Short mmCIF file of C-alpha atoms in Angstrom, two decimals:
data_model
loop_
_atom_site.label_atom_id
_atom_site.label_comp_id
_atom_site.label_asym_id
_atom_site.label_seq_id
_atom_site.Cartn_x
_atom_site.Cartn_y
_atom_site.Cartn_z
CA UNK A 1 85.11 96.83 91.90
CA UNK A 2 83.45 94.87 94.60
CA UNK A 3 80.38 92.68 94.24
CA UNK A 4 77.70 91.59 96.61
CA UNK A 5 78.15 87.88 96.01
CA UNK A 6 81.78 87.99 97.12
CA UNK A 7 81.08 89.93 100.28
CA UNK A 8 80.24 88.22 103.55
CA UNK A 9 76.62 88.98 104.17
CA UNK A 10 76.45 90.79 107.51
CA UNK A 11 72.84 91.77 107.66
CA UNK A 12 72.81 91.09 111.38
CA UNK A 13 75.35 93.82 112.00
CA UNK A 14 74.10 96.26 109.37
CA UNK A 15 70.83 98.09 109.35
CA UNK A 16 68.84 97.70 106.16
CA UNK A 17 65.98 99.86 105.07
CA UNK A 18 62.53 98.38 105.48
CA UNK A 19 62.15 98.41 101.71
CA UNK A 20 65.40 96.49 101.20
CA UNK A 21 64.45 93.92 103.82
CA UNK A 22 61.06 93.22 102.27
CA UNK A 23 62.51 92.96 98.75
CA UNK A 24 65.36 90.72 99.89
CA UNK A 25 63.21 88.36 101.96
CA UNK A 26 60.47 87.98 99.36
CA UNK A 27 62.94 87.78 96.47
CA UNK A 28 64.88 84.97 98.15
CA UNK A 29 61.67 83.14 98.98
CA UNK A 30 60.45 83.35 95.38
CA UNK A 31 63.74 82.17 93.86
CA UNK A 32 63.99 79.35 96.42
CA UNK A 33 60.49 78.16 95.55
CA UNK A 34 58.90 78.96 98.89
CA UNK A 35 56.38 80.84 96.77
CA UNK A 36 56.17 78.61 93.67
CA UNK A 37 55.81 79.89 90.13
CA UNK A 38 52.20 80.74 89.45
CA UNK A 39 51.30 81.07 93.11
CA UNK A 40 49.76 84.16 94.68
CA UNK A 41 51.77 85.95 97.36
CA UNK A 42 50.15 86.44 100.76
CA UNK A 43 47.80 89.39 100.94
CA UNK A 44 48.77 92.85 102.09
CA UNK A 45 47.46 92.35 105.60
CA UNK A 46 49.56 89.22 106.09
CA UNK A 47 52.70 90.85 104.67
CA UNK A 48 52.19 94.01 106.69
CA UNK A 49 51.98 91.95 109.84
CA UNK A 50 54.99 89.85 108.87
CA UNK A 51 57.34 92.72 108.01
CA UNK A 52 55.95 95.44 110.29
CA UNK A 53 56.17 98.05 107.55
CA UNK A 54 53.83 100.67 106.15
CA UNK A 55 51.59 100.13 103.14
CA UNK A 56 53.76 102.57 101.21
CA UNK A 57 56.90 100.50 101.87
CA UNK A 58 55.11 97.28 100.93
CA UNK A 59 53.73 98.81 97.74
CA UNK A 60 57.18 100.10 96.68
CA UNK A 61 58.72 96.71 97.48
CA UNK A 62 56.23 94.98 95.22
CA UNK A 63 57.04 97.46 92.46
CA UNK A 64 60.73 96.60 92.83
CA UNK A 65 60.04 92.86 92.59
CA UNK A 66 57.81 93.48 89.58
CA UNK A 67 60.57 95.50 87.90
CA UNK A 68 62.86 92.50 88.33
CA UNK A 69 60.24 90.37 86.60
CA UNK A 70 59.53 88.12 89.59
CA UNK A 71 55.91 89.07 90.20
CA UNK A 72 52.98 90.67 88.42
CA UNK A 73 49.95 92.24 90.14
CA UNK A 74 46.52 91.07 89.08
CA UNK A 75 43.41 93.08 89.87
CA UNK A 76 41.06 91.25 92.27
CA UNK A 77 43.46 88.29 92.26
CA UNK A 78 46.64 89.39 93.99
CA UNK A 79 50.35 89.40 93.20
CA UNK A 80 51.33 86.34 91.19
CA UNK A 81 54.83 84.82 90.92
CA UNK A 82 55.81 84.84 87.24
CA UNK A 83 57.43 82.16 85.11
CA UNK A 84 61.25 82.11 85.30
CA UNK A 85 61.49 83.20 81.67
CA UNK A 86 60.33 86.64 82.81
CA UNK A 87 62.92 87.03 85.59
CA UNK A 88 65.70 89.53 84.96
CA UNK A 89 68.72 87.25 85.23
CA UNK A 90 71.03 90.20 84.60
CA UNK A 91 69.93 91.74 87.91
CA UNK A 92 72.57 91.41 90.64
CA UNK A 93 70.02 90.75 93.37
CA UNK A 94 68.28 88.04 91.36
CA UNK A 95 71.65 86.37 90.79
CA UNK A 96 72.47 86.65 94.50
CA UNK A 97 69.18 85.05 95.48
CA UNK A 98 69.90 82.12 93.19
CA UNK A 99 73.24 81.50 94.87
CA UNK A 100 71.73 81.80 98.33
CA UNK A 101 69.11 79.20 97.46
CA UNK A 102 71.65 76.89 95.77
CA UNK A 103 72.59 76.62 92.12
CA UNK A 104 72.99 73.58 89.90
CA UNK A 105 75.31 72.66 87.06
CA UNK A 106 72.90 73.87 84.39
CA UNK A 107 72.66 77.32 85.99
CA UNK A 108 76.44 77.78 86.13
CA UNK A 109 76.94 76.52 82.58
CA UNK A 110 74.35 79.02 81.36
CA UNK A 111 76.44 81.75 82.99
CA UNK A 112 79.50 80.55 81.10
CA UNK A 113 77.52 80.54 77.85
CA UNK A 114 76.83 84.25 78.36
CA UNK A 115 80.45 84.98 79.28
CA UNK A 116 81.61 83.29 76.08
CA UNK A 117 79.17 85.44 74.13
CA UNK A 118 80.69 88.77 75.18
CA UNK A 119 83.98 88.58 77.13
CA UNK A 120 86.28 87.41 74.29
CA UNK A 121 84.97 90.23 72.13
CA UNK A 122 85.46 92.66 75.03
CA UNK A 123 89.10 91.57 75.22
CA UNK A 124 89.53 92.22 71.49
CA UNK A 125 88.10 95.71 71.96
CA UNK A 126 90.58 96.36 74.77
CA UNK A 127 93.42 95.40 72.43
CA UNK A 128 92.22 98.16 70.10
CA UNK A 129 91.34 100.83 72.67
CA UNK A 130 93.30 100.42 75.90
CA UNK A 131 95.89 102.99 76.91
CA UNK A 132 99.21 102.23 78.55
CA UNK A 133 97.85 102.79 82.08
CA UNK A 134 94.99 100.38 81.48
CA UNK A 135 97.33 97.71 80.17
CA UNK A 136 99.58 98.15 83.20
CA UNK A 137 96.59 97.81 85.53
CA UNK A 138 95.57 94.57 83.83
CA UNK A 139 99.14 93.28 84.16
CA UNK A 140 99.16 94.01 87.91
CA UNK A 141 95.78 92.34 88.37
CA UNK A 142 96.93 89.23 86.50
CA UNK A 143 100.08 89.04 88.63
CA UNK A 144 97.98 89.36 91.80
CA UNK A 145 96.39 86.00 91.02
CA UNK A 146 99.74 84.29 91.54
CA UNK A 147 99.81 85.06 95.29
CA UNK A 148 100.33 81.69 97.07
CA UNK A 149 98.11 82.51 100.05
CA UNK A 150 94.89 82.79 98.06
CA UNK A 151 91.73 81.13 99.34
CA UNK A 152 88.94 80.24 96.86
CA UNK A 153 87.12 83.46 97.80
CA UNK A 154 90.16 85.73 97.57
CA UNK A 155 91.18 84.20 94.24
CA UNK A 156 87.66 84.67 92.92
CA UNK A 157 87.85 88.32 93.98
CA UNK A 158 91.24 88.78 92.28
CA UNK A 159 89.85 87.14 89.14
CA UNK A 160 86.76 89.34 89.28
CA UNK A 161 88.90 92.49 89.52
CA UNK A 162 90.72 91.46 86.36
CA UNK A 163 87.64 90.66 84.31
CA UNK A 164 85.80 93.82 85.38
CA UNK A 165 88.89 95.83 84.45
CA UNK A 166 88.73 94.25 80.98
CA UNK A 167 85.11 95.30 80.55
CA UNK A 168 85.95 98.83 81.68
CA UNK A 169 88.96 99.06 79.37
CA UNK A 170 86.73 98.08 76.45
CA UNK A 171 85.29 101.61 76.74
CA UNK A 172 81.85 100.14 76.13
CA UNK A 173 79.38 100.88 78.96
CA UNK A 174 77.19 97.92 78.02
CA UNK A 175 80.09 95.54 78.66
CA UNK A 176 80.64 96.92 82.16
CA UNK A 177 76.96 96.52 83.03
CA UNK A 178 77.35 92.74 82.69
CA UNK A 179 79.76 92.56 85.63
CA UNK A 180 77.21 90.81 87.82
CA UNK A 181 77.15 87.84 85.47
CA UNK A 182 80.93 87.57 85.54
CA UNK A 183 80.90 87.71 89.32
CA UNK A 184 78.23 85.05 89.64
CA UNK A 185 80.09 82.66 87.34
CA UNK A 186 83.39 83.13 89.18
CA UNK A 187 81.82 82.71 92.62
CA UNK A 188 80.13 79.52 91.50
CA UNK A 189 83.32 78.06 90.08
CA UNK A 190 85.67 78.89 92.95
CA UNK A 191 83.36 78.17 95.85
CA UNK A 192 82.48 74.69 94.68
CA UNK A 193 86.07 73.76 93.88
CA UNK A 194 89.02 72.61 95.96
CA UNK A 195 91.66 75.03 97.33
CA UNK A 196 93.57 76.74 94.50
CA UNK A 197 96.83 74.91 95.14
CA UNK A 198 95.29 71.50 94.48
CA UNK A 199 92.69 71.94 91.75
CA UNK A 200 94.48 73.25 88.71
CA UNK A 201 94.11 76.97 89.40
CA UNK A 202 97.88 77.29 89.94
CA UNK A 203 98.35 78.52 86.35
CA UNK A 204 95.58 81.09 86.51
CA UNK A 205 98.00 84.02 86.53
CA UNK A 206 99.70 82.68 83.40
CA UNK A 207 96.48 82.21 81.44
CA UNK A 208 95.33 85.73 82.34
CA UNK A 209 98.75 87.17 81.56
CA UNK A 210 98.37 85.74 78.05
CA UNK A 211 95.33 88.00 77.66
CA UNK A 212 97.37 91.00 78.84
CA UNK A 213 100.25 90.21 76.49
CA UNK A 214 97.88 90.04 73.52
CA UNK A 215 96.25 93.32 74.55
CA UNK A 216 99.63 95.00 74.98
CA UNK A 217 100.54 93.84 71.46
CA UNK A 218 97.25 95.29 70.14
CA UNK A 219 96.43 91.86 68.75
CA UNK A 220 92.65 91.67 68.95
CA UNK A 221 92.37 88.12 67.65
CA UNK A 222 94.96 86.79 70.09
CA UNK A 223 93.22 88.63 72.95
CA UNK A 224 89.91 87.09 71.87
CA UNK A 225 91.35 83.58 71.82
CA UNK A 226 93.20 84.01 75.14
CA UNK A 227 90.03 85.17 76.88
CA UNK A 228 88.05 82.38 75.25
CA UNK A 229 90.55 79.86 76.61
CA UNK A 230 90.24 81.26 80.15
CA UNK A 231 86.46 81.03 80.09
CA UNK A 232 86.46 77.53 78.62
CA UNK A 233 88.91 76.56 81.37
CA UNK A 234 86.55 77.89 84.02
CA UNK A 235 83.66 76.04 82.43
CA UNK A 236 85.71 72.84 82.59
CA UNK A 237 86.30 73.34 86.31
CA UNK A 238 82.54 73.61 86.82
CA UNK A 239 81.99 70.32 84.97
CA UNK A 240 84.75 68.60 86.95
CA UNK A 241 83.42 69.89 90.25
CA UNK A 242 79.91 68.60 89.58
CA UNK A 243 81.30 65.27 88.36
CA UNK A 244 83.23 64.94 91.63
CA UNK A 245 80.05 65.69 93.61
CA UNK A 246 78.12 63.10 91.61
CA UNK A 247 80.67 60.36 92.33
CA UNK A 248 81.33 61.33 95.94
#
């Protein structure tokens, strides 16, 4: 249970395939607005010279970007950057590119809207379906958040482990596929906030343990409400963090 957003990007020390490099560089440039919506990407000859790749690699890279909804090829026109409404915001790479280019309050709050739409219900499913081993795992993951030496990144990772475990214990594969959205929301909240000891995250283990207790009691409604509280709390931290930035 490890996500790309929470890893230190070490592209300098790791070899990437030519395809991955082209997709990553162009995807980041599109999301950052280097290639604005509605614009035409540079032609094949320019991109081939820029990336030093074969036509096959470039063609497959464009197919990947098109599958993510970022571009659409037009005969005799070129490859056009699409409107944001067409972008696949459930795609982990698209989410990563947004964070690398910088996200705003509206973006993070949209992530929390989606979390509120499915995570409380996932917790209620876990209360119905989880076995003893799954409940014990959730309890250990909640306790791990109480470690005093946490940094914002390590606490975000501990939180992510818990929430992904909830989606897995729901025994619904569609829930687990939304893990990238959970990760993005948690990264955004923790990285823009103060160290855990000073910003109200000190009770995070307790609020997550309330979810576990409700699940262990097979109380679906209580699990729903406990998860809803946790997500609302995270949303409040986002609002407070942006308010602090505004008045800084």
